[in-house]
Short mmCIF file of C-alpha atoms in Angstrom, two decimals:
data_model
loop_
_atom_site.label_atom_id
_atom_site.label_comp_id
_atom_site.label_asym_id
_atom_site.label_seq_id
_atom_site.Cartn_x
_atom_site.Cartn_y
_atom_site.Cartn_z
CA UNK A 1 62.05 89.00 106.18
CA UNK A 2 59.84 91.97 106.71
CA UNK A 3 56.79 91.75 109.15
CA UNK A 4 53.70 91.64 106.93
CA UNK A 5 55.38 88.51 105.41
CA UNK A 6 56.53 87.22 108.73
CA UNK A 7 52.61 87.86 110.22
CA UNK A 8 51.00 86.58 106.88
CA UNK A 9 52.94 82.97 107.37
CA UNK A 10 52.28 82.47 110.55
CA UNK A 11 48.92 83.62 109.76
CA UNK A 12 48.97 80.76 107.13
CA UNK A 13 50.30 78.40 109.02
CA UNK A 14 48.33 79.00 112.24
CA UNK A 15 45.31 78.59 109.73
CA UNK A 16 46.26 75.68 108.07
CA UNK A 17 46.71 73.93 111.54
CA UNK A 18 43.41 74.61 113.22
CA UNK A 19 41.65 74.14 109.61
CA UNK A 20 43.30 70.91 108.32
CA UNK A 21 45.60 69.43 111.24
CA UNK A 22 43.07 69.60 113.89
CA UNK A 23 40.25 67.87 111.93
CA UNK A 24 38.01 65.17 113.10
CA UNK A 25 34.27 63.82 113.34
CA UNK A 26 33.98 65.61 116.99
CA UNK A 27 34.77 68.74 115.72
CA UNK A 28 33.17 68.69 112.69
CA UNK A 29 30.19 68.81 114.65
CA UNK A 30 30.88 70.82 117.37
CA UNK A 31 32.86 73.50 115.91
CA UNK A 32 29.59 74.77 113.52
CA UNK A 33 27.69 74.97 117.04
CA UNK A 34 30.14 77.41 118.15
CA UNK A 35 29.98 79.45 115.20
CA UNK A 36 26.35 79.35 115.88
CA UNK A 37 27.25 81.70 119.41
CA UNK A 38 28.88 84.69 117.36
CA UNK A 39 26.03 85.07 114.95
CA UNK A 40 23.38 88.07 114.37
CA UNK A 41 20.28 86.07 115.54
CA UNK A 42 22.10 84.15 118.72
CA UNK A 43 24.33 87.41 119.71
CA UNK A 44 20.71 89.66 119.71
CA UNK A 45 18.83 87.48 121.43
CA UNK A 46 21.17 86.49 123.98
CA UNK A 47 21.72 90.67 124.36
CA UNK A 48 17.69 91.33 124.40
CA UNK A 49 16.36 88.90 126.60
CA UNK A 50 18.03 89.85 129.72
CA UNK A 51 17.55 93.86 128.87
CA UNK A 52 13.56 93.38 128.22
CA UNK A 53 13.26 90.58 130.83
CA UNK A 54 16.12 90.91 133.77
CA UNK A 55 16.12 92.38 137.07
CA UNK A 56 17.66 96.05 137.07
CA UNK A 57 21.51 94.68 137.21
CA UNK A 58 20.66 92.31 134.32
CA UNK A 59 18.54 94.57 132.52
CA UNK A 60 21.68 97.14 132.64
CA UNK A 61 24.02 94.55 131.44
CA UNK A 62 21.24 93.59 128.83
CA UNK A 63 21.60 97.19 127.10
CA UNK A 64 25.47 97.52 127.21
CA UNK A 65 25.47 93.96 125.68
CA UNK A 66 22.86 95.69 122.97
CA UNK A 67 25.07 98.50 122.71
CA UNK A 68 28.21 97.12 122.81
CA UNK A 69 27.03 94.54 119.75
CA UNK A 70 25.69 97.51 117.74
CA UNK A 71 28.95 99.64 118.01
CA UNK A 72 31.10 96.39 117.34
CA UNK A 73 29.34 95.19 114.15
CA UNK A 74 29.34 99.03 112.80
CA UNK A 75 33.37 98.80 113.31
CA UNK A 76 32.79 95.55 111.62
CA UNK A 77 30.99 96.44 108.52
CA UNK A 78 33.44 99.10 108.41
CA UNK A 79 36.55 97.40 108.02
CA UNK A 80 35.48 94.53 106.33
CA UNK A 81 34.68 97.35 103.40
CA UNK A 82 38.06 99.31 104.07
CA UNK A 83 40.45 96.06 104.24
CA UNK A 84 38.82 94.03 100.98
CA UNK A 85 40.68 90.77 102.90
CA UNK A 86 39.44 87.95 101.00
CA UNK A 87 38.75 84.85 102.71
CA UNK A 88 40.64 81.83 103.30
CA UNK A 89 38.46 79.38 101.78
CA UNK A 90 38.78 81.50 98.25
CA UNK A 91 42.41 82.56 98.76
CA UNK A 92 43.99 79.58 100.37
CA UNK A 93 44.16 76.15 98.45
CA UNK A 94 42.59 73.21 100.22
CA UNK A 95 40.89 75.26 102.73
CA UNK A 96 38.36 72.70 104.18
CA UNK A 97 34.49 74.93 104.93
CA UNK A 98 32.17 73.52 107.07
CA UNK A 99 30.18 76.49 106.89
CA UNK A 100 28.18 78.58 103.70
CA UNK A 101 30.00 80.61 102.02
CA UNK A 102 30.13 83.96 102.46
CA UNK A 103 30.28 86.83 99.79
CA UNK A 104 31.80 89.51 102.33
CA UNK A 105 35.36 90.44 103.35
CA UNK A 106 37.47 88.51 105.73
CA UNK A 107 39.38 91.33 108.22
CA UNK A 108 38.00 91.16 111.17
CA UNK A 109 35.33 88.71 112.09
CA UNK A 110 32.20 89.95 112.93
CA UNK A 111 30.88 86.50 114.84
CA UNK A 112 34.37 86.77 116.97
CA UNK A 113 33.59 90.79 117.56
CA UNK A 114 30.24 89.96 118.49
CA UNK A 115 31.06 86.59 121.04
CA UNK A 116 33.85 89.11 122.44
CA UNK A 117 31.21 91.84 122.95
CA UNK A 118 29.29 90.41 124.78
CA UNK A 119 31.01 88.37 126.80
CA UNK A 120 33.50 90.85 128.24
CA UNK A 121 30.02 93.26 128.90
CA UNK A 122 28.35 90.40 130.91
CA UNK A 123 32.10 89.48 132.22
CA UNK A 124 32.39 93.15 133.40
CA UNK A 125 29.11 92.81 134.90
CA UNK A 126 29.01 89.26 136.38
CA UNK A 127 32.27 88.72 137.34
CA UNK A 128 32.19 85.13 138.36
CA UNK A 129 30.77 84.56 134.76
CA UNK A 130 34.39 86.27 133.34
CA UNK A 131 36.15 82.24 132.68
CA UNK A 132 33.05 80.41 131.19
CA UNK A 133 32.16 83.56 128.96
CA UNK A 134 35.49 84.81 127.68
CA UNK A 135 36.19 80.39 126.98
CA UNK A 136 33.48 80.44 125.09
CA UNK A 137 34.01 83.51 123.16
CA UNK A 138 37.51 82.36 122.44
CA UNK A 139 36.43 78.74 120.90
CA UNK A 140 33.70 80.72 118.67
CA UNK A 141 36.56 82.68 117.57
CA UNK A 142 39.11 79.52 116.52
CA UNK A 143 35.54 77.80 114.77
CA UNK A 144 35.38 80.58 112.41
CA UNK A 145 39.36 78.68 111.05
CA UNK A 146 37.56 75.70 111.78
CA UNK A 147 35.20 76.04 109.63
CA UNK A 148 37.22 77.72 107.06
CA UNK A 149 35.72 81.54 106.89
CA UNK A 150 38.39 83.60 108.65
CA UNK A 151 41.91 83.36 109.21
CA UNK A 152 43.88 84.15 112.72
CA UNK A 153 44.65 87.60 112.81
CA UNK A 154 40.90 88.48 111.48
CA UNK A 155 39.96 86.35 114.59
CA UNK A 156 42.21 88.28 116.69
CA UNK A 157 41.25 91.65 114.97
CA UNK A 158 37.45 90.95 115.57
CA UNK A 159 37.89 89.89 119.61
CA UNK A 160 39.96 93.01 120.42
CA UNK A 161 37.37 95.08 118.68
CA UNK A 162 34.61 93.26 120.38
CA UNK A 163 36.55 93.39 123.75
CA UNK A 164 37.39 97.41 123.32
CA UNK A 165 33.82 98.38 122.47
CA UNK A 166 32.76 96.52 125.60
CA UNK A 167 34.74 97.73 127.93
CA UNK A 168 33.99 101.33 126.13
CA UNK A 169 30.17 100.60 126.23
CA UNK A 170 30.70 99.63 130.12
CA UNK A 171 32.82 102.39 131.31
CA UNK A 172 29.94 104.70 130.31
CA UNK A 173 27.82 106.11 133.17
CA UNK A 174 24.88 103.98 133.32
#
């Protein structure tokens, strides 16, 4: 078996697990919330309010965050265009989705990117923060199976992105 077949069933399978086998009335409620976290509206606002309102260290962290979200969602948007991955909800029969649907590409996830952003900036910066934040980011990334809009290596794609263009973004002489 070659290795794009090998990586596309697991990805399958690893999908169909978290999607289908891992469903309940708990989740179904929580899992949306995380989603919530990796979003545009939630990612900026968490990234603005410490750069307009934080002391100097925060306010520092608050920019990179900015920074590090811009550069991640331009790698985004530029993938998603290059790859054409459809999602799993139109590709994969009985894919349960929580969540709208969306009329975009699949490969990587832009809410994972973004959750991985800026956690690993505000990790890098706060380190005592590094367990809560990168948890966090990593349950936003396995809602977006949950909820049926991206399988596991576009999950895994989008938090390595996220994660690079952090540490990038930090590394930079501020």
């Amino acid at each position: 078996m070659d290795v794009r077949r090998w990586v596309r069933n697991g990805d399958y399978c690893l999908f169909y697990y978290i999607n289908k086998r891992l469903q309940c009335a708990f989740l179904d409620r929580v899992m949306p919330l995380f989603t919530l976290l990796g979003s545009a509206t939630f990612a900026l606002l968490l990234a603005l309010a410490p750069a307009m309102l934080g002391r100097e260290q925060t306010r520092v962290a608050g920019w990179q965050a900015l920074f590090a979200l811009s550069g991640s969602h331009l790698m985004v948007r530029f993938l998603k265009a290059w790859v054409g991955r459809c999602r799993p909800y139109l590709a994969l029969p009985g894919t349960r989705y929580l969540d709208r649907p969306w009329q975009d590409y699949s490969f990587p996830s832009g809410h994972t990117a973004a959750s991985f952003s800026l956690a690993i900036v505000f990790a890098l910066n706060f380190p005592y923060l590094t367990w809560p934040l990168v948890t966090v980011a990593g349950i936003t990334g396995i809602s977006r199976m949950y909820v049926g809009m991206h399988y596991p290596t576009d999950v895994l794609g989008g938090a390595t992105m996220g994660a690079f263009v952090a540490f990038l973004i930090h590394s930079w002489p501020w």
